[in-house]
PDB file of C-alpha atoms in Angstrom:
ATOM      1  CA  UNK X 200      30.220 -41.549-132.819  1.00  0.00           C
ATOM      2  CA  UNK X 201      29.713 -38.070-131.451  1.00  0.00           C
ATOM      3  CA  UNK X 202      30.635 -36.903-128.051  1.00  0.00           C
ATOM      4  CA  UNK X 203      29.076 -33.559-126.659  1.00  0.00           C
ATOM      5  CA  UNK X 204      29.499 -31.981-123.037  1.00  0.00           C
ATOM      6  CA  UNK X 205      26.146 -31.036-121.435  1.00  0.00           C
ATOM      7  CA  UNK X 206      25.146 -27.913-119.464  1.00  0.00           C
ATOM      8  CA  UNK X 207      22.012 -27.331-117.956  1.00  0.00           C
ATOM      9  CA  UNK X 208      20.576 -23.699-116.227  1.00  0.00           C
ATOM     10  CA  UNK X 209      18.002 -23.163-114.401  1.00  0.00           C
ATOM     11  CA  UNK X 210      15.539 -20.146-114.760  1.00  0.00           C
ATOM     12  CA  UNK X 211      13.227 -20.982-112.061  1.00  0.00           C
ATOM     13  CA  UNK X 212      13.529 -19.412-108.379  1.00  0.00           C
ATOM     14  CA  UNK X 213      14.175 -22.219-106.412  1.00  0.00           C
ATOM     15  CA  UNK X 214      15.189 -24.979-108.704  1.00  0.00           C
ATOM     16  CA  UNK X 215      18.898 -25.661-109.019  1.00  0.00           C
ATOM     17  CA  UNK X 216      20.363 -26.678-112.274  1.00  0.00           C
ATOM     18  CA  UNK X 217      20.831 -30.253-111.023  1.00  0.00           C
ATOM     19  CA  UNK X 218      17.250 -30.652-110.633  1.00  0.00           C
ATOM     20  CA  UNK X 219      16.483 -29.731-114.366  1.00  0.00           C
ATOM     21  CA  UNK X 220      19.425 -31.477-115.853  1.00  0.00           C
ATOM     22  CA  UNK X 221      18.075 -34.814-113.773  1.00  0.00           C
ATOM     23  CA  UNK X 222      14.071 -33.593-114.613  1.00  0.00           C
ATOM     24  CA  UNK X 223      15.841 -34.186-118.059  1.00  0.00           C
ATOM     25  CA  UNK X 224      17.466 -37.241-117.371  1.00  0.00           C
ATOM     26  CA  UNK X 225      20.597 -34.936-118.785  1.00  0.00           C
ATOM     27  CA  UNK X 226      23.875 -36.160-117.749  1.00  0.00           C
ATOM     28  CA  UNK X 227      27.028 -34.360-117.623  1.00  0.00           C
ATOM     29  CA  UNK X 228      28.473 -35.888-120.966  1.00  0.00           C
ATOM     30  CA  UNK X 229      26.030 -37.719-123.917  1.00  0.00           C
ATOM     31  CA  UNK X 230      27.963 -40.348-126.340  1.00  0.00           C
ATOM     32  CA  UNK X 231      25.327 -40.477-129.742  1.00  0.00           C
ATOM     33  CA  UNK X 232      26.009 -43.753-132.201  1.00  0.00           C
ATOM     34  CA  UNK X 233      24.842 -43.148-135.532  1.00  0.00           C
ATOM     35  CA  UNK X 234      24.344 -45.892-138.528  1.00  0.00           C
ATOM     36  CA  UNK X 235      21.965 -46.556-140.839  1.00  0.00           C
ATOM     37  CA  UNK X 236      19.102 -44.271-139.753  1.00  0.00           C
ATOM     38  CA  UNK X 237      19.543 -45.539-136.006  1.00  0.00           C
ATOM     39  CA  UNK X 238      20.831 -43.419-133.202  1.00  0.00           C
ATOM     40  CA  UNK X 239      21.745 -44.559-129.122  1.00  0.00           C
ATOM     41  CA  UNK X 240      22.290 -41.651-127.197  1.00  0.00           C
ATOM     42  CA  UNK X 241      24.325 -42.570-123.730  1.00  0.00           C
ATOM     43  CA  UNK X 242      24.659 -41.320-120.598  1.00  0.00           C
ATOM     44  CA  UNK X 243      24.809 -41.497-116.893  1.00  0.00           C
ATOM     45  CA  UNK X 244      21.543 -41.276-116.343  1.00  0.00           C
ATOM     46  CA  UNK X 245      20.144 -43.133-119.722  1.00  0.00           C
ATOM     47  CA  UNK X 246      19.769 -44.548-122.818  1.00  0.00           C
ATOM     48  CA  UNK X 247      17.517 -43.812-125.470  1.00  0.00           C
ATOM     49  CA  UNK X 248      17.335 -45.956-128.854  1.00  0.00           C
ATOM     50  CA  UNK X 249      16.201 -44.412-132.195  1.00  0.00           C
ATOM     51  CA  UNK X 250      15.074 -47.611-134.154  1.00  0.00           C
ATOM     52  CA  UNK X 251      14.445 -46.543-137.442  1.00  0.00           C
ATOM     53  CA  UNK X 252      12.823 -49.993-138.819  1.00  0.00           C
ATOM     54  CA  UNK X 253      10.504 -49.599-135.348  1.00  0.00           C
ATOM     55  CA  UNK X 254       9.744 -45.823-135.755  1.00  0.00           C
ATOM     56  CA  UNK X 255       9.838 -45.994-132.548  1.00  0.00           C
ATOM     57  CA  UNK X 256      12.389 -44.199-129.724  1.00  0.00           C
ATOM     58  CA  UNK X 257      13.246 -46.511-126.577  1.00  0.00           C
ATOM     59  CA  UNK X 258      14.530 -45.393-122.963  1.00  0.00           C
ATOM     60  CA  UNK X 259      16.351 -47.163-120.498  1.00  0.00           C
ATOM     61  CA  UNK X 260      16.902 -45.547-117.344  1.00  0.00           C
ATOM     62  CA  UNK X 261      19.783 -46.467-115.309  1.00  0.00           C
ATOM     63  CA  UNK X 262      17.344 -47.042-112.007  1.00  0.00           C
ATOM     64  CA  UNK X 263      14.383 -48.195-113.761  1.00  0.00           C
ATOM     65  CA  UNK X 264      14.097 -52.180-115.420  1.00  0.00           C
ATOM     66  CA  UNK X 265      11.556 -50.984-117.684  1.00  0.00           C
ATOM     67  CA  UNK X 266      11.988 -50.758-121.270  1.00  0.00           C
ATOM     68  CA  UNK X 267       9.690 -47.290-122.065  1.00  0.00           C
ATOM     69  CA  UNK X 268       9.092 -46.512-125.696  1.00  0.00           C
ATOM     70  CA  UNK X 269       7.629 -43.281-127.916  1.00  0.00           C
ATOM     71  CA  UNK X 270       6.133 -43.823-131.306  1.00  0.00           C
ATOM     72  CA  UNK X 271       7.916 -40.958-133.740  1.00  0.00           C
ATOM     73  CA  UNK X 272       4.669 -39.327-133.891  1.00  0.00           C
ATOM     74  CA  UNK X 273       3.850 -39.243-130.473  1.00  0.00           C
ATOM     75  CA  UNK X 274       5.243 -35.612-130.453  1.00  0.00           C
ATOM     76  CA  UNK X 275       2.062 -33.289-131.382  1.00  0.00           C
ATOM     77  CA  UNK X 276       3.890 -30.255-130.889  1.00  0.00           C
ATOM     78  CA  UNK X 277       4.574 -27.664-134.289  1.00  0.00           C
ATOM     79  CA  UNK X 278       7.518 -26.143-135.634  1.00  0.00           C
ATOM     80  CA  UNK X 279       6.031 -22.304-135.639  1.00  0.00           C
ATOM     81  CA  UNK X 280       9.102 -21.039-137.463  1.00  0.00           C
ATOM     82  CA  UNK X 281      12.149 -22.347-138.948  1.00  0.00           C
ATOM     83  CA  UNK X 282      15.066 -19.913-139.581  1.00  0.00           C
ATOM     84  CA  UNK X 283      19.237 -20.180-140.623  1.00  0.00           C
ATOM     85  CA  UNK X 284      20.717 -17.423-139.902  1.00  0.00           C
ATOM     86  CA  UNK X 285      24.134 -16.104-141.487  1.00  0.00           C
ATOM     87  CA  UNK X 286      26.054 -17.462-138.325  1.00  0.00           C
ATOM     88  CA  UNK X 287      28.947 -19.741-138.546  1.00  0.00           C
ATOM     89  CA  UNK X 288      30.804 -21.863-135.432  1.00  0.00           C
ATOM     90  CA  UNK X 289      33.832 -23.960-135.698  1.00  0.00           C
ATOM     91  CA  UNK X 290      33.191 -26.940-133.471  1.00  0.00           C
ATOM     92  CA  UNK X 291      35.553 -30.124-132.972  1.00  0.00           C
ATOM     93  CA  UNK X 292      37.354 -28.533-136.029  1.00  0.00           C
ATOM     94  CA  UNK X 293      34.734 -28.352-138.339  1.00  0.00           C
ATOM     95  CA  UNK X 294      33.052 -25.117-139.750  1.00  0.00           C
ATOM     96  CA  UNK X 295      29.147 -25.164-139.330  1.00  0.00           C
ATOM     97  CA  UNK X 296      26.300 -23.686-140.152  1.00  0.00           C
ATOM     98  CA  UNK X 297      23.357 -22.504-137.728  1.00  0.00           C
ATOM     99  CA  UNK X 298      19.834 -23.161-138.062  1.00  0.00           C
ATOM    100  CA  UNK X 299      16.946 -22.642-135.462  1.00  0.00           C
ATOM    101  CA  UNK X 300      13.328 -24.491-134.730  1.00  0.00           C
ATOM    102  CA  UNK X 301      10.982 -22.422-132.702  1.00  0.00           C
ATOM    103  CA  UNK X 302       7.760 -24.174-131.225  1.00  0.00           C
ATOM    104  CA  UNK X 303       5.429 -22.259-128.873  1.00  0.00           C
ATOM    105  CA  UNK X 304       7.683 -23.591-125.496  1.00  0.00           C
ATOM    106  CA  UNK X 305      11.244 -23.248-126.929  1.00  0.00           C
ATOM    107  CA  UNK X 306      13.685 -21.932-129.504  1.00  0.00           C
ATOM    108  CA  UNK X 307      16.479 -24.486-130.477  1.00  0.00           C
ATOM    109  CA  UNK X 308      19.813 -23.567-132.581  1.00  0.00           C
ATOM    110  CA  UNK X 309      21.465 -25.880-133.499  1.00  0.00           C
ATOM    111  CA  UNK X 310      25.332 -25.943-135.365  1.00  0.00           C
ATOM    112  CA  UNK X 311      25.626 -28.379-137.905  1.00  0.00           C
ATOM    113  CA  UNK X 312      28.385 -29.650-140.381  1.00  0.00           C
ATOM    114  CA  UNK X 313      27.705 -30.354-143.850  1.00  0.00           C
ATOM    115  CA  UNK X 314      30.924 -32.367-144.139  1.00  0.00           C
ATOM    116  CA  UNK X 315      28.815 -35.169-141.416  1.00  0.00           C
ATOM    117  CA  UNK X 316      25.952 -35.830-143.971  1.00  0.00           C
ATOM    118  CA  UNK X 317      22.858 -38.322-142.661  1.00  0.00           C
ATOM    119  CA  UNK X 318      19.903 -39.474-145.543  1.00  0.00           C
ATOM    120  CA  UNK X 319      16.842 -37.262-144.464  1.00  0.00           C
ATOM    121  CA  UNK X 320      15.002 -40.253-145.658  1.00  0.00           C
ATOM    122  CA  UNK X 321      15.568 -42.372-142.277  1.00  0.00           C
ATOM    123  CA  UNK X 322      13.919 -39.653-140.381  1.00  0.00           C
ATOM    124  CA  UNK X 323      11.003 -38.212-142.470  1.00  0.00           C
ATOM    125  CA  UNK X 324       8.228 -39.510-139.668  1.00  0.00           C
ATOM    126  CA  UNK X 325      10.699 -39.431-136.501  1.00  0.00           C
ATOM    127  CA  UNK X 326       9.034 -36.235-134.739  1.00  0.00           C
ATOM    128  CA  UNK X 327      10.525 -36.234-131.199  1.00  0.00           C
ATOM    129  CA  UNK X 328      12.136 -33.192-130.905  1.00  0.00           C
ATOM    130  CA  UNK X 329      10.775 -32.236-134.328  1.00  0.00           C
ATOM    131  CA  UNK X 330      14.299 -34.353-136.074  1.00  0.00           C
ATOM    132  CA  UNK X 331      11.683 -35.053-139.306  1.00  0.00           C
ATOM    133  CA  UNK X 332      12.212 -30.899-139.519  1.00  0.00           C
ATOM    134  CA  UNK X 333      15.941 -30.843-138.669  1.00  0.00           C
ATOM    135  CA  UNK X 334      16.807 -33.207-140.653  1.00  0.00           C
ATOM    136  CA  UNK X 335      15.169 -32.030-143.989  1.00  0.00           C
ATOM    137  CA  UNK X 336      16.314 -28.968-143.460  1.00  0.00           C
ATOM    138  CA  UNK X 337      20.469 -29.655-142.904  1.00  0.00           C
ATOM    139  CA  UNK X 338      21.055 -33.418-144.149  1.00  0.00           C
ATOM    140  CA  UNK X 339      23.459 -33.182-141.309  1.00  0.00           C
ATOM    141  CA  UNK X 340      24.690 -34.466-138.059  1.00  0.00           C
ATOM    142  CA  UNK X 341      24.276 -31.427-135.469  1.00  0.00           C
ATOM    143  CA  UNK X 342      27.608 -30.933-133.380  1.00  0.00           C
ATOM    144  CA  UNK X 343      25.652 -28.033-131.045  1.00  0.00           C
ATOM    145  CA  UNK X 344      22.466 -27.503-129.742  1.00  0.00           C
ATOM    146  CA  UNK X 345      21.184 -24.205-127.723  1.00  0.00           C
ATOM    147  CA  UNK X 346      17.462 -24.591-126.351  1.00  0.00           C
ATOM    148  CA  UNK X 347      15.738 -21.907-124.328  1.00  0.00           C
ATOM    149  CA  UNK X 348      12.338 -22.735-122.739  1.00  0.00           C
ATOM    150  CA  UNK X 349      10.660 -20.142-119.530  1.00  0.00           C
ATOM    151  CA  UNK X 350      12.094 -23.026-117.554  1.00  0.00           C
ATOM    152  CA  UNK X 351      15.725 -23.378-118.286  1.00  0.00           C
ATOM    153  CA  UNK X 352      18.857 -23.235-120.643  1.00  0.00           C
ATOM    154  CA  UNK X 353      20.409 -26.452-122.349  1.00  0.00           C
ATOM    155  CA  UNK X 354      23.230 -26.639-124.240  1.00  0.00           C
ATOM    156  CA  UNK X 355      25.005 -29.558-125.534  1.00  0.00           C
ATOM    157  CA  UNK X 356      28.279 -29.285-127.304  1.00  0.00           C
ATOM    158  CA  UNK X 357      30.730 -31.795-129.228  1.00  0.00           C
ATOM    159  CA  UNK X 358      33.782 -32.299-127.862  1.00  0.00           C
ATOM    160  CA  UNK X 359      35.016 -34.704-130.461  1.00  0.00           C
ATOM    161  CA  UNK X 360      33.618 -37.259-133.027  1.00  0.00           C
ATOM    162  CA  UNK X 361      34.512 -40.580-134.634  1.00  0.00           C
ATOM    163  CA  UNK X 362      33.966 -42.138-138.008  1.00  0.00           C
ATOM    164  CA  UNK X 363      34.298 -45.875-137.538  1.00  0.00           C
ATOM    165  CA  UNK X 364      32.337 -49.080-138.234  1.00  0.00           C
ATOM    166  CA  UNK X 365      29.847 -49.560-136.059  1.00  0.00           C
ATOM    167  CA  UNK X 366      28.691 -52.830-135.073  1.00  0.00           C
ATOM    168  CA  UNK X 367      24.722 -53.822-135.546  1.00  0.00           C
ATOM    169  CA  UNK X 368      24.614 -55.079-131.712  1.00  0.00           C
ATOM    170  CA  UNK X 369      25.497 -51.184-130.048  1.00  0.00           C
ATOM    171  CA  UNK X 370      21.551 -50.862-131.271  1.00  0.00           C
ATOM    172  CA  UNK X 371      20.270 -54.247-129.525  1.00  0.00           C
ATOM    173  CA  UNK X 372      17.491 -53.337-126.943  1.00  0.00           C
ATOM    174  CA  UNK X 373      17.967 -54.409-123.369  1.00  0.00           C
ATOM    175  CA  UNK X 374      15.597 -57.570-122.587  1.00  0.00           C
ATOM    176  CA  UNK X 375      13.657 -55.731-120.471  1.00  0.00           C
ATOM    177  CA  UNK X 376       9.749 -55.682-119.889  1.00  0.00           C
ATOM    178  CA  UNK X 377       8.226 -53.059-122.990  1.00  0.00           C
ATOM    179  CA  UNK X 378       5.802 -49.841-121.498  1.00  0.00           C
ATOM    180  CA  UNK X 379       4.658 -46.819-123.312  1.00  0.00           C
ATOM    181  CA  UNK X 380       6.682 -43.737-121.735  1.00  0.00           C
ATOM    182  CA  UNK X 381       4.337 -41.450-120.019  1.00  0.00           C
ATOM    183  CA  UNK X 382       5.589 -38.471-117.676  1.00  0.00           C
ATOM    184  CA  UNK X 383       3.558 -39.954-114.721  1.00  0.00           C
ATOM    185  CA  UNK X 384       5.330 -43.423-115.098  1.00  0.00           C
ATOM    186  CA  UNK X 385       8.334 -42.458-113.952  1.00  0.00           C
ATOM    187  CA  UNK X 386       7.631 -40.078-111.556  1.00  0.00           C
ATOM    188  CA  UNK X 387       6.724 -39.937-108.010  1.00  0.00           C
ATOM    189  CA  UNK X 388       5.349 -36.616-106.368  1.00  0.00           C
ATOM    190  CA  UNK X 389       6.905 -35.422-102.798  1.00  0.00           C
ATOM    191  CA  UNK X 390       4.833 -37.316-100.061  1.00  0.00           C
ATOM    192  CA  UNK X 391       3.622 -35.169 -96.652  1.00  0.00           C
ATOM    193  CA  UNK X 392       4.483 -38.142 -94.445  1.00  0.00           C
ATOM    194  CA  UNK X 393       3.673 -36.783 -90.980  1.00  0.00           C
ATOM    195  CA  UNK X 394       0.824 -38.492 -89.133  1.00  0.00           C
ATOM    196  CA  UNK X 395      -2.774 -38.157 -90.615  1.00  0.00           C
ATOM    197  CA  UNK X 396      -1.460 -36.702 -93.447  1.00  0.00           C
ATOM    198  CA  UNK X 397      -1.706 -33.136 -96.012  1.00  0.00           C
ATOM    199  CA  UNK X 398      -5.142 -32.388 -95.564  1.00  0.00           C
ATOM    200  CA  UNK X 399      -5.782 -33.394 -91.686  1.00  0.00           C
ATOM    201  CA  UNK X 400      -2.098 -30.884 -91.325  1.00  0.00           C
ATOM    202  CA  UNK X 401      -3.909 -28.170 -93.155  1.00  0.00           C
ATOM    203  CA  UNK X 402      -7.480 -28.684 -91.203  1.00  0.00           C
ATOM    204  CA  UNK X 403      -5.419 -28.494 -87.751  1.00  0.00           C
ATOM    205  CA  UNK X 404      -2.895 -25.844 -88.355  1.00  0.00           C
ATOM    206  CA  UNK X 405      -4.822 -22.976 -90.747  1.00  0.00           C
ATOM    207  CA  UNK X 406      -6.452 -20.343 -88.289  1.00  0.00           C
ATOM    208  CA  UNK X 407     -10.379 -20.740 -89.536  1.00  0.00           C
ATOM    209  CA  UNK X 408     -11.172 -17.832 -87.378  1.00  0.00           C
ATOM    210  CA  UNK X 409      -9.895 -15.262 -89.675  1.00  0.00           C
ATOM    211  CA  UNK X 410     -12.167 -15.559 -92.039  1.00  0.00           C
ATOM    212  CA  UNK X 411     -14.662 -14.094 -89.523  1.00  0.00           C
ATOM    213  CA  UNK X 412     -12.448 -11.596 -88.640  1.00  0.00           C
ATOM    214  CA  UNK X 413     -11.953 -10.534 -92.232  1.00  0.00           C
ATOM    215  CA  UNK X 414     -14.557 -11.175 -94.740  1.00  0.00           C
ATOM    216  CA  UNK X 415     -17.821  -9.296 -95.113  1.00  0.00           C
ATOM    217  CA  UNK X 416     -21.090 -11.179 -95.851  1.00  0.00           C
ATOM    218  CA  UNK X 417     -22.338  -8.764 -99.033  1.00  0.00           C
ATOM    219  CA  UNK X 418     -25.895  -7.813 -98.616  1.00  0.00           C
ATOM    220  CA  UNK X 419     -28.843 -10.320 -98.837  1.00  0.00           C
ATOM    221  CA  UNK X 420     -25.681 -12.981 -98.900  1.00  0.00           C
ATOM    222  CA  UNK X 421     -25.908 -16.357 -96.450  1.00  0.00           C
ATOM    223  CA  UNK X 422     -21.991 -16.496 -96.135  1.00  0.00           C
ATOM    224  CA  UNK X 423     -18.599 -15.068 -97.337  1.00  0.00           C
ATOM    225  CA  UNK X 424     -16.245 -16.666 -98.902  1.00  0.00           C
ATOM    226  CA  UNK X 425     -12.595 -16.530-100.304  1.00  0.00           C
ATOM    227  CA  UNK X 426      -9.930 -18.774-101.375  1.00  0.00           C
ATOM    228  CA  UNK X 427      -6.358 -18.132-101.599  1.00  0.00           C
ATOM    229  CA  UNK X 428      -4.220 -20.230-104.333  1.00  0.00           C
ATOM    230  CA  UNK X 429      -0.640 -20.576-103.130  1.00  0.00           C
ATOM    231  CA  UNK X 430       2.372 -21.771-104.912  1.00  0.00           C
ATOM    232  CA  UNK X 431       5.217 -23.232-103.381  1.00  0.00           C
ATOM    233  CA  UNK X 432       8.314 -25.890-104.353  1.00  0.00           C
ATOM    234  CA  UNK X 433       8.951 -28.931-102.448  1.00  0.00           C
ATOM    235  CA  UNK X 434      12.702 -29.387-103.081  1.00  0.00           C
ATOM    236  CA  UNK X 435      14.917 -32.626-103.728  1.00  0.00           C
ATOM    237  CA  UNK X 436      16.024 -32.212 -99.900  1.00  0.00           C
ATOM    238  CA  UNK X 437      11.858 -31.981 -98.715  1.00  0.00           C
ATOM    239  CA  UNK X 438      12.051 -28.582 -98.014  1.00  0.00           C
ATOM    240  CA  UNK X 439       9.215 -26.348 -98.507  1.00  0.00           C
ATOM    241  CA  UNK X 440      10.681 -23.108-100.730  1.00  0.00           C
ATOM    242  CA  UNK X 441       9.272 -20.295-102.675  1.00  0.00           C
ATOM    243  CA  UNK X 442       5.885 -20.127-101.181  1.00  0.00           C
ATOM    244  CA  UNK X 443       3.750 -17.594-103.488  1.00  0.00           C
ATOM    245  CA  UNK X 444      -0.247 -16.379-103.585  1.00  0.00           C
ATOM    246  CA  UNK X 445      -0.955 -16.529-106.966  1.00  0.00           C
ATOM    247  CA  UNK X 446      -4.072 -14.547-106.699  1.00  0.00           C
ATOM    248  CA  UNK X 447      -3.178 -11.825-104.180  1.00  0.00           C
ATOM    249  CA  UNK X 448      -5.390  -9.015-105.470  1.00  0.00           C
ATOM    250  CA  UNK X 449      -8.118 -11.290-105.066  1.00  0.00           C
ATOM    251  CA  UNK X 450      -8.198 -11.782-101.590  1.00  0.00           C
ATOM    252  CA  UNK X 451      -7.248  -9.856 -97.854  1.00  0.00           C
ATOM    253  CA  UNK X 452      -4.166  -9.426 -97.544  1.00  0.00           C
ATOM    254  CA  UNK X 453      -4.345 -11.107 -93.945  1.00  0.00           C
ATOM    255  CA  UNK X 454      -5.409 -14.351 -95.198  1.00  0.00           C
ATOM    256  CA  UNK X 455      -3.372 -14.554 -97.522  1.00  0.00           C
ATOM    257  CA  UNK X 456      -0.866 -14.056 -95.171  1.00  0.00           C
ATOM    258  CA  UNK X 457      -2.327 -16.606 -93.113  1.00  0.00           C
ATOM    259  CA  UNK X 458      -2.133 -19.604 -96.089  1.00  0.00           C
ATOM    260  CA  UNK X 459       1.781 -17.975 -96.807  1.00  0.00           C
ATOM    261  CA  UNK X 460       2.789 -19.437 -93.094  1.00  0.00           C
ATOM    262  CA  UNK X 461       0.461 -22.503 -92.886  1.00  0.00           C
ATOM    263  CA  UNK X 462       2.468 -24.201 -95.951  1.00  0.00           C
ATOM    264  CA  UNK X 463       6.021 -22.724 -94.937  1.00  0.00           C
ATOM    265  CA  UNK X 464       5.768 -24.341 -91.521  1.00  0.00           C
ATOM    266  CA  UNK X 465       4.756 -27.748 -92.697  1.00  0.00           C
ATOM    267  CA  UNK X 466       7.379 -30.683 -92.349  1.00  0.00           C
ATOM    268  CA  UNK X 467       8.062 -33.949 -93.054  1.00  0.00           C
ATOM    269  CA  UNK X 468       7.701 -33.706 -96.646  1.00  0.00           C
ATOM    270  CA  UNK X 469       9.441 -36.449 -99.188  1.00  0.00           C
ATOM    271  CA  UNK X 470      10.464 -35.014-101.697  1.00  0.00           C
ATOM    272  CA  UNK X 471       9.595 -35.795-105.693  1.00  0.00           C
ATOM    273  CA  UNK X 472      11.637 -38.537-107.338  1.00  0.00           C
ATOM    274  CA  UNK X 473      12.169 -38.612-111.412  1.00  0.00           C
ATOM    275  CA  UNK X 474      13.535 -41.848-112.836  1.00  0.00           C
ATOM    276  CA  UNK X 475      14.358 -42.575-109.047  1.00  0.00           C
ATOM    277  CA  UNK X 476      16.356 -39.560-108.453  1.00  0.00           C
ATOM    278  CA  UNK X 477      14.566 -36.607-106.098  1.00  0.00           C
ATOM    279  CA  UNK X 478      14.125 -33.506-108.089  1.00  0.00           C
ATOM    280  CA  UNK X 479      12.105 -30.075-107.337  1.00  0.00           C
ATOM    281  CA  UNK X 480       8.699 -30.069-107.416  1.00  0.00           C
ATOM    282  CA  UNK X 481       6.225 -27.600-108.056  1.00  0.00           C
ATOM    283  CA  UNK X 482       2.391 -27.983-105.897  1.00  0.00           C
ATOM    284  CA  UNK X 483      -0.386 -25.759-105.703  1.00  0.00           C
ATOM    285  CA  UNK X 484      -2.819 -25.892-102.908  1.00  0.00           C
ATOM    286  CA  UNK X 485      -6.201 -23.737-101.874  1.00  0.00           C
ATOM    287  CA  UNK X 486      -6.860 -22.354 -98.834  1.00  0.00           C
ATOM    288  CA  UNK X 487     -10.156 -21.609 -98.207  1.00  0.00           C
ATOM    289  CA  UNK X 488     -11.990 -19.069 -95.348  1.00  0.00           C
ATOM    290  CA  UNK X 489     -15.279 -19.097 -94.766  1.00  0.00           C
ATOM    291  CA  UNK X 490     -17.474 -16.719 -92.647  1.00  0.00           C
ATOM    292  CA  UNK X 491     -21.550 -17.222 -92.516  1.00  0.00           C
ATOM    293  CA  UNK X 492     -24.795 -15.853 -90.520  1.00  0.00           C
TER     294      UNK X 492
END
C-alpha cells in the first residue's frame, strides 16, 4: 500500500489549481493497493481499478453511480522518448532512481525504488498512462511522479508505504451499472441560462452597425465581411474571464473591440461541471459583421 500527497498547478490564465486538480479528478492525498498485477488507486474524489485478468481500468466517481471503464489499449498516444537520467531521490526512506516518458503533450519523471519490485509481465498491454513502458523499463513501484503538460504541473509524492497482505475483496468492483468512459460522459458545459438564450443574447446585444461603419466592400464585391474569433473562460463561479481575439490581425481593431465587450457583459452563465463538481471552462465563439450594397 502506497500513500502519496498530491499537488496540482495551474499554467493557464484564469484557471485556479483547484479547477485542474478536480478537471483531474486529483484529490489532495491518493492511497494505491497493489497485488498480483492489480492496482486501486483512492481518493476523495475517486476510484479507479486496474484489473489485470480484465485488461481493463474501472472508475468510480464519488458523485457519479456509474461504473466507467477503459480497455488498456484505449490509450493511442506514443512514448516519443524514454530517458533515466543519473539523478537519485530518497523518498519515504528509500533511495531511487529517476526515469522520464515524454509523449507529444507531457514529460513525466518519475522516482522509483528497485527494492519495491512488480512482474512487468502483469502490465505488458496496460497502456493508460503508457505503464506497459514504465513498467518494462524499472520493474518497480514508482514512489514520485513529476508531469508537465502547456496546461499544468502535477506532482504526486509518497509519504509512506506498507507491505502487508492484502485481501482479494479491496479489488471487488462496486455493483454499479458498466459504461465506457468518454470525456463527454461526465461532463457538462457552462449553460447561458438567461431568457431566450446564447445566441438570441448575442443577436440583441452585438452593435451590427459597425460593420458598416468599418468594413470596405473591395471592388466588383456584393458585400464585406469579417469575423472575429474570441476566447474567453467561463469559471466554476459563472463568471465570464479572460476574454481574448484570437485572430486580431485579421480584423479592425474596432470590431474586435466590439465582440471583446459583447461576451464580457453577458450574465447568467452556469458554469461547467466535471464528475459533478464545477470546473473552468474554456468556449470559443464568432462574431460576425457584415456590410453589403
Amino acid at each position: 500500500v502506497v500513500f502519496y500527497k498530491v499537488e496540482v498547478k495551474s499554467k493557464q490564465e484564469g484557471v485556479s489549481d483547484n479547477s485542474v486538480k478536480t478537471s483531474l479528478a486529483l484529490g489532495e492525498y491518493c492511497t494505491t493497493y497493489i497485488k498480483h498485477g492489480n492496482y486501486r488507486q483512492s481518493s476523495d474524489m475517486l476510484d479507479t481499478y486496474y484489473i489485470s485478468k480484465n485488461q481493463k481500468a474501472y472508475l468510480k466517481f464519488k458523485k457519479i453511480d456509474t461504473l466507467f471503464y477503459l480497455d488498456y489499449a484505449s490509450d493511442t498516444t506514443t512514448a516519443l522518448k524514454v530517458t533515466k537520467p543519473d539523478e537519485q531521490k530518497t523518498i519515504a526512506g528509500l533511495v531511487c532512481k529517476a526515469i522520464i516518458i515524454q509523449t507529444g503533450a507531457s514529460t513525466t519523471k518519475h522516482f522509483f525504488s528497485p527494492e519495491l519490485h512488480m512482474n512487468p509481465e502483469y502490465d505488458k498491454n496496460n497502456r493508460i498512462g503508457h505503464h506497459d513502458v514504465y513498467t518494462k523499463e524499472t520493474e518497480s513501484i514508482w514512489l514520485a511522479l513529476f508531469e508537465e503538460t502547456e496546461s499544468y504541473s502535477l506532482s504526486e509524492i509518497c509519504t509512506k508505504f506498507e507491505r502487508k497482505n492484502l485481501e482479494d475483496n479491496v479489488f471487488d468492483l462496486p455493483k454499479l451499472p458498466e459504461k465506457k468512459f468518454t470525456p463527454e460522459s461526465v461532463t457538462r458545459i457552462p449553460e447561458f441560462s438567461r431568457s431566450g438564450g446564447w445566441n438570441k443574447y448575442l443577436e440583441t446585444n452585438i452593435d451590427a452597425k459597425l460593420g458598416a461603419k468599418y468594413l470596405k466592400i473591395p471592388k466588383g464585391e456584393p458585400e464585406a465581411i469579417q469575423t472575429v474569433q474570441v476566447s474567453f473562460i467561463i469559471s466554476e463561479r459563472g463568471e465570464v474571464i479572460n476574454v481574448k481575439v484570437l485572430n486580431k490581425k485579421e480584423v479592425h481593431p474596432k470590431l474586435a473591440e466590439e465582440a471583446i465587450r459583447v461576451i464580457a457583459d453577458s450574465r447568467g452563465w452556469k458554469p461547467a461541471t466535471m464528475y459533478g463538481e464545477k470546473i473552468s471552462f474554456f468556449l470559443q465563439q464568432p462574431i460576425t459583421f457584415y456590410v453589403s450594397k
